[in-house]
mmCIF file of C-alpha atoms and ligand atoms in Angstrom:
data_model
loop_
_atom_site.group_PDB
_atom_site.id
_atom_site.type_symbol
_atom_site.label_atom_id
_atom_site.label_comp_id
_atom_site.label_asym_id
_atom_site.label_seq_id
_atom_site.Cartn_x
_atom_site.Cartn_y
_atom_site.Cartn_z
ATOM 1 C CA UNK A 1 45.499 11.234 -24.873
ATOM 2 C CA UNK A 2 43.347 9.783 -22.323
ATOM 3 C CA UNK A 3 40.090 9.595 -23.003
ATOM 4 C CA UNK A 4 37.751 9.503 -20.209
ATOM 5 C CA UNK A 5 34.105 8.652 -20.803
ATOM 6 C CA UNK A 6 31.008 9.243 -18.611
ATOM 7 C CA UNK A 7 29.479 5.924 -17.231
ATOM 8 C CA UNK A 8 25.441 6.541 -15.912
ATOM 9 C CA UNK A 9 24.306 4.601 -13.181
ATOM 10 C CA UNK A 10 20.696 4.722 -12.228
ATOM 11 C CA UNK A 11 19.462 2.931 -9.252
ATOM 12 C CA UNK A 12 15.977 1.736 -9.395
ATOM 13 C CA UNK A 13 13.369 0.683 -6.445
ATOM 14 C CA UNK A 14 10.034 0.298 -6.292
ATOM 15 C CA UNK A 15 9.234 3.777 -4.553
ATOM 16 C CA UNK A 16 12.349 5.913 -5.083
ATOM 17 C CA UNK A 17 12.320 6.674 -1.142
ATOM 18 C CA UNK A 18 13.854 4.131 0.428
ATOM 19 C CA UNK A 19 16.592 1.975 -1.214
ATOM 20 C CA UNK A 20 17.205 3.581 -4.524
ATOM 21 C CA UNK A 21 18.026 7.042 -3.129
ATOM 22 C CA UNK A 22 20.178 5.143 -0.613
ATOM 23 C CA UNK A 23 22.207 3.815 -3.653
ATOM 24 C CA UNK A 24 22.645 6.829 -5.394
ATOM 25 C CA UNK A 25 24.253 8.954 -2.349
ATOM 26 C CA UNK A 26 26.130 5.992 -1.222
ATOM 27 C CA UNK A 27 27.713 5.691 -4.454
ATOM 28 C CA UNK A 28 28.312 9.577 -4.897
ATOM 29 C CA UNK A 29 30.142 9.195 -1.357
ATOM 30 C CA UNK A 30 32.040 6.353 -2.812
ATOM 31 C CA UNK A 31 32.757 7.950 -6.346
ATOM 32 C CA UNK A 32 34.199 11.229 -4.557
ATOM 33 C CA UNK A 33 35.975 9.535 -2.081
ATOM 34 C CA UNK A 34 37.927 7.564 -4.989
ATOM 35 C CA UNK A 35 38.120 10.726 -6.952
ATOM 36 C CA UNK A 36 36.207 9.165 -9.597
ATOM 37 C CA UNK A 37 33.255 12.217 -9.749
ATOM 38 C CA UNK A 38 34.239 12.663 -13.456
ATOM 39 C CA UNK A 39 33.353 9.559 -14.322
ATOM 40 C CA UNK A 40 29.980 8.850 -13.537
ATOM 41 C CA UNK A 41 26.440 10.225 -13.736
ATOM 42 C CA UNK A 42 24.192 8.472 -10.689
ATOM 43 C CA UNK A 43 20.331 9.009 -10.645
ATOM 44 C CA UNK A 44 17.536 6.822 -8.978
ATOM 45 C CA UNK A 45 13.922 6.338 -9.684
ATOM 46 C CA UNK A 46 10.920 4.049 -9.040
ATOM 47 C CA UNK A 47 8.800 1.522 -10.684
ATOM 48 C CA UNK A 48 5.546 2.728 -9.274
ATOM 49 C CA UNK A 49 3.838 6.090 -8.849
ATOM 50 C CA UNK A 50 3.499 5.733 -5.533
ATOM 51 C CA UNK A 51 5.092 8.341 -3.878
ATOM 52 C CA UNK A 52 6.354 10.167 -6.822
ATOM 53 C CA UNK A 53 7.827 13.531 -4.936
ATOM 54 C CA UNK A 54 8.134 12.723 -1.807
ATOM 55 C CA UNK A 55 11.437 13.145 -0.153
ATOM 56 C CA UNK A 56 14.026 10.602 1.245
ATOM 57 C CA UNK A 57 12.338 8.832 4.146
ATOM 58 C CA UNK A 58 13.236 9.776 7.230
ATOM 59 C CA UNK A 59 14.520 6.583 8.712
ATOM 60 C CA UNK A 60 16.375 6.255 5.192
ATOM 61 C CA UNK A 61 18.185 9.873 5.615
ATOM 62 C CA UNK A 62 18.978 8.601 9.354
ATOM 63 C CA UNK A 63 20.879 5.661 8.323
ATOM 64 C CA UNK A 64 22.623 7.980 5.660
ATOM 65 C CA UNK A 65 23.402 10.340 8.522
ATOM 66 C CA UNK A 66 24.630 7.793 10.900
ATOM 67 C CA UNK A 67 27.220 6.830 8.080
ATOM 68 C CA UNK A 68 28.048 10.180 6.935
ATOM 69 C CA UNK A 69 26.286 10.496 4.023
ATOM 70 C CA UNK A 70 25.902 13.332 1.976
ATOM 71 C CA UNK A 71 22.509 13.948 0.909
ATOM 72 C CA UNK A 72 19.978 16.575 -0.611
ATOM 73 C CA UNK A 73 16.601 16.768 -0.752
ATOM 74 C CA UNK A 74 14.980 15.089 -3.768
ATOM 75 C CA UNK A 75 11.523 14.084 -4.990
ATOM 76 C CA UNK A 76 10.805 10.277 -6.021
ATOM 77 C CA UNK A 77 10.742 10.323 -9.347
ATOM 78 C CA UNK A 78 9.542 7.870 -11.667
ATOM 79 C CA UNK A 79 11.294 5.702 -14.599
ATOM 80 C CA UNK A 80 10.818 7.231 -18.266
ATOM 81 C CA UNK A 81 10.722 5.486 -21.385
ATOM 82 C CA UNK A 82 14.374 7.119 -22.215
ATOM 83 C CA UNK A 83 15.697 5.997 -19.283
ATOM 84 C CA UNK A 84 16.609 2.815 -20.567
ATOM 85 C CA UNK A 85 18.205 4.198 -23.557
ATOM 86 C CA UNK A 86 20.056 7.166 -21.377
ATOM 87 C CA UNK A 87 21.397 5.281 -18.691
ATOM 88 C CA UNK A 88 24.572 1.873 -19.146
ATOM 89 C CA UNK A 89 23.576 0.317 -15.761
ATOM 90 C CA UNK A 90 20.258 -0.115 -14.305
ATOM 91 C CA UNK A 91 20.723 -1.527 -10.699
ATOM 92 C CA UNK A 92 17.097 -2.728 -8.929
ATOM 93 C CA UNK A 93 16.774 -4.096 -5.778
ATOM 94 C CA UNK A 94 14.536 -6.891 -5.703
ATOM 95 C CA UNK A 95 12.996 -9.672 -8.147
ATOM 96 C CA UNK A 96 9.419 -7.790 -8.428
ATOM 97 C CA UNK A 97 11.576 -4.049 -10.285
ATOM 98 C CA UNK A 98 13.770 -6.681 -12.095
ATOM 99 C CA UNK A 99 9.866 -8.092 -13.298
ATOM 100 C CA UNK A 100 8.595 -5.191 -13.669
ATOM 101 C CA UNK A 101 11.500 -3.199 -15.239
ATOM 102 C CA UNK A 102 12.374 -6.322 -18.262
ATOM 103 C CA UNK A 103 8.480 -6.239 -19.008
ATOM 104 C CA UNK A 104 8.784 -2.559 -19.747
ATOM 105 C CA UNK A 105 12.103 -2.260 -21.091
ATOM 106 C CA UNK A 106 12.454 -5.813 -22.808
ATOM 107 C CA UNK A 107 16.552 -5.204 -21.688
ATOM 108 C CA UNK A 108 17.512 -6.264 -25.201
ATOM 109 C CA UNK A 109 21.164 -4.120 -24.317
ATOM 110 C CA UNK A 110 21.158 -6.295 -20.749
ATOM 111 C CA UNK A 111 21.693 -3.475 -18.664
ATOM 112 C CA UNK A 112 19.265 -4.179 -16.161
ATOM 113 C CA UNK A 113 20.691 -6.250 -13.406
ATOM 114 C CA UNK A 114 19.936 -7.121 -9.505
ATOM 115 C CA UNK A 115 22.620 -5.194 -6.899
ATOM 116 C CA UNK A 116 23.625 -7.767 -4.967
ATOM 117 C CA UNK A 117 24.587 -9.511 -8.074
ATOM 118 C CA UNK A 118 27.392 -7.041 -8.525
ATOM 119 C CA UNK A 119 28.581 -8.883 -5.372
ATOM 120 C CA UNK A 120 27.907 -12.287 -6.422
ATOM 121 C CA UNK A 121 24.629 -12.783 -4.589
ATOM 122 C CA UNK A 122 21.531 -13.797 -6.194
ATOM 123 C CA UNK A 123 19.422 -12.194 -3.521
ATOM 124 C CA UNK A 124 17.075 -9.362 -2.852
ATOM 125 C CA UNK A 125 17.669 -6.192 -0.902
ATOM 126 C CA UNK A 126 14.384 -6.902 1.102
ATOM 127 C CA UNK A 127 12.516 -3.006 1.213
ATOM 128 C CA UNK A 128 12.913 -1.411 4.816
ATOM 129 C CA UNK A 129 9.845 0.234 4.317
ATOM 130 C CA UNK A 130 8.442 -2.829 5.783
ATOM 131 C CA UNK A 131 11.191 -4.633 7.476
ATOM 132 C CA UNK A 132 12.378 -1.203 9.391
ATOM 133 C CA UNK A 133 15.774 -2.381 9.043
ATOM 134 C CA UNK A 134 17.908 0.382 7.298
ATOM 135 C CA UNK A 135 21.126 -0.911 8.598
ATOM 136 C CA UNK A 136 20.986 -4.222 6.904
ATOM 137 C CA UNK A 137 19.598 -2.431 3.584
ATOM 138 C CA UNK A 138 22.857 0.274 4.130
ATOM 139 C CA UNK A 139 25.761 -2.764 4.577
ATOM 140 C CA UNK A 140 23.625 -4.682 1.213
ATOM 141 C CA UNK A 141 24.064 -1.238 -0.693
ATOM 142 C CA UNK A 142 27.323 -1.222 0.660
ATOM 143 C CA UNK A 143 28.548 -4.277 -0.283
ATOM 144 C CA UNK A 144 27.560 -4.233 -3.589
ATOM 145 C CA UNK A 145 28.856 -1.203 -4.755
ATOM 146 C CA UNK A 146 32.423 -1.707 -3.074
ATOM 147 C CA UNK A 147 32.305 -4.950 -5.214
ATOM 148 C CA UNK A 148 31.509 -3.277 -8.379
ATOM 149 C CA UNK A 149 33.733 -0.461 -7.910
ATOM 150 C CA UNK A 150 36.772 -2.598 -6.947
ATOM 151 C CA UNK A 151 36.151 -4.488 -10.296
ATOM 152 C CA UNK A 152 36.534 -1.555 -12.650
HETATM 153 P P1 4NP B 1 11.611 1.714 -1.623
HETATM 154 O O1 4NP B 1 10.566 1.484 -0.416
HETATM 155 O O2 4NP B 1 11.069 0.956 -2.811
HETATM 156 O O3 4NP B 1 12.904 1.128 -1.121
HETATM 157 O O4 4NP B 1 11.670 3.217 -1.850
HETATM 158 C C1 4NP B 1 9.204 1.807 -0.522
HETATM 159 C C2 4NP B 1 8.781 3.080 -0.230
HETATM 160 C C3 4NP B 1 7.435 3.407 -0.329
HETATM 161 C C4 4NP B 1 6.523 2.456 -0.717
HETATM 162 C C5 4NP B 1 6.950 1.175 -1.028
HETATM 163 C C6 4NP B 1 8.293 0.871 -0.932
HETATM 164 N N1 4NP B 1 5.122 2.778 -0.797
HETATM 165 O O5 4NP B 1 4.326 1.919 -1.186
HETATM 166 O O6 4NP B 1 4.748 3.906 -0.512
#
């Protein structure tokens, strides 16, 4: 019998408005489109308290829009202690969540990793809350997740 079990992404930024969210309705797009839905829970979150509740921002939801993106309205939400014990990936953007999320978490089960490493880049996905540029920050996503998902 095939046995099919749940894999639970979350995808973590530092304000849960921007890039994260991004992630997590890219990859539902991608997941659906594949007919892979069954198979994986995706969530996002933030490091800070910034902006906890706050919707998708608006430039964000445009580039999502622009792509055909599915989206709903959310509030930010920020990461829990069980988090790291609920979740099997933990994606984060740039080198200051992947700081801030291995002093918190310790990530003694390594599941805390940089996207663009999924793609073989050692790089950032700079935040588009200051660079304005949701188009480069939609292609990074992108590319990252079409890598990981090929390589199941
Ligand atoms: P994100 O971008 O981490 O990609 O969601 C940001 C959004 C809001 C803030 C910082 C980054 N902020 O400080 O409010």
């Amino acid at each position: 019998m095939y046995f099919c079990r749940m894999e639970k992404i979350l995808f973590v930024c530092l304000g849960n408005i921007c890039r994260s969210p991004m992630a997590e309705f890219i990859m539902k797009k991608m997941v659906n489109d594949r007919g892979l839905e069954a198979e994986f829970e995706i969530a996002s979150a933030a490091t800070s308290d910034e902006v906890i509740g706050y919707d998708i921002y608006p430039p964000a939801k445009d580039a999502l829009r622009k792509h055909g993106i599915p989206f709903t309205g959310r509030g930010a939400r920020q990461v829990t202690d069980s988090d790291y014990q609920y979740y099997d990936h933990i994606f984060v953007m740039d080198w200051q969540n992947l700081r801030d999320m291995k002093s918190r978490f310790s990530d003694a089960d390594g599941k805390i990793q940089m996207l663009m490493s999924l793609a073989g880049k050692e790089r950032e996905i700079p935040d588009p809350w200051y660079t304005g540029d949701f188009e480069s920050t939609y292609k990074d996503i992108c590319e990252a997740l079409e890598c990981f998902l090929d390589g199941r």
